[in-house]
C-alpha positions as a printed NumPy array, in Angstrom:
array([[ 90.507,  83.386, 131.069],
       [ 87.354,  81.64 , 130.642],
       [ 84.71 ,  81.103, 127.785],
       [ 85.268,  84.741, 127.125],
       [ 88.817,  84.72 , 126.352],
       [ 88.206,  81.602, 124.257],
       [ 85.46 ,  82.913, 122.291],
       [ 87.718,  86.148, 121.478],
       [ 90.415,  84.311, 120.38 ],
       [ 88.436,  81.886, 117.983],
       [ 86.635,  85.263, 116.925],
       [ 89.869,  86.591, 115.696],
       [ 91.004,  83.685, 114.142],
       [ 87.753,  83.279, 112.331],
       [ 87.855,  86.927, 111.161],
       [ 91.411,  86.425, 109.801],
       [ 90.037,  83.354, 107.87 ],
       [ 87.061,  85.235, 106.429]])
């Protein structure tokens, strides 16, 4: 898991917040 994995996790959290 590199930056791609982190980006996906962050995007998921951001989507939930939005």
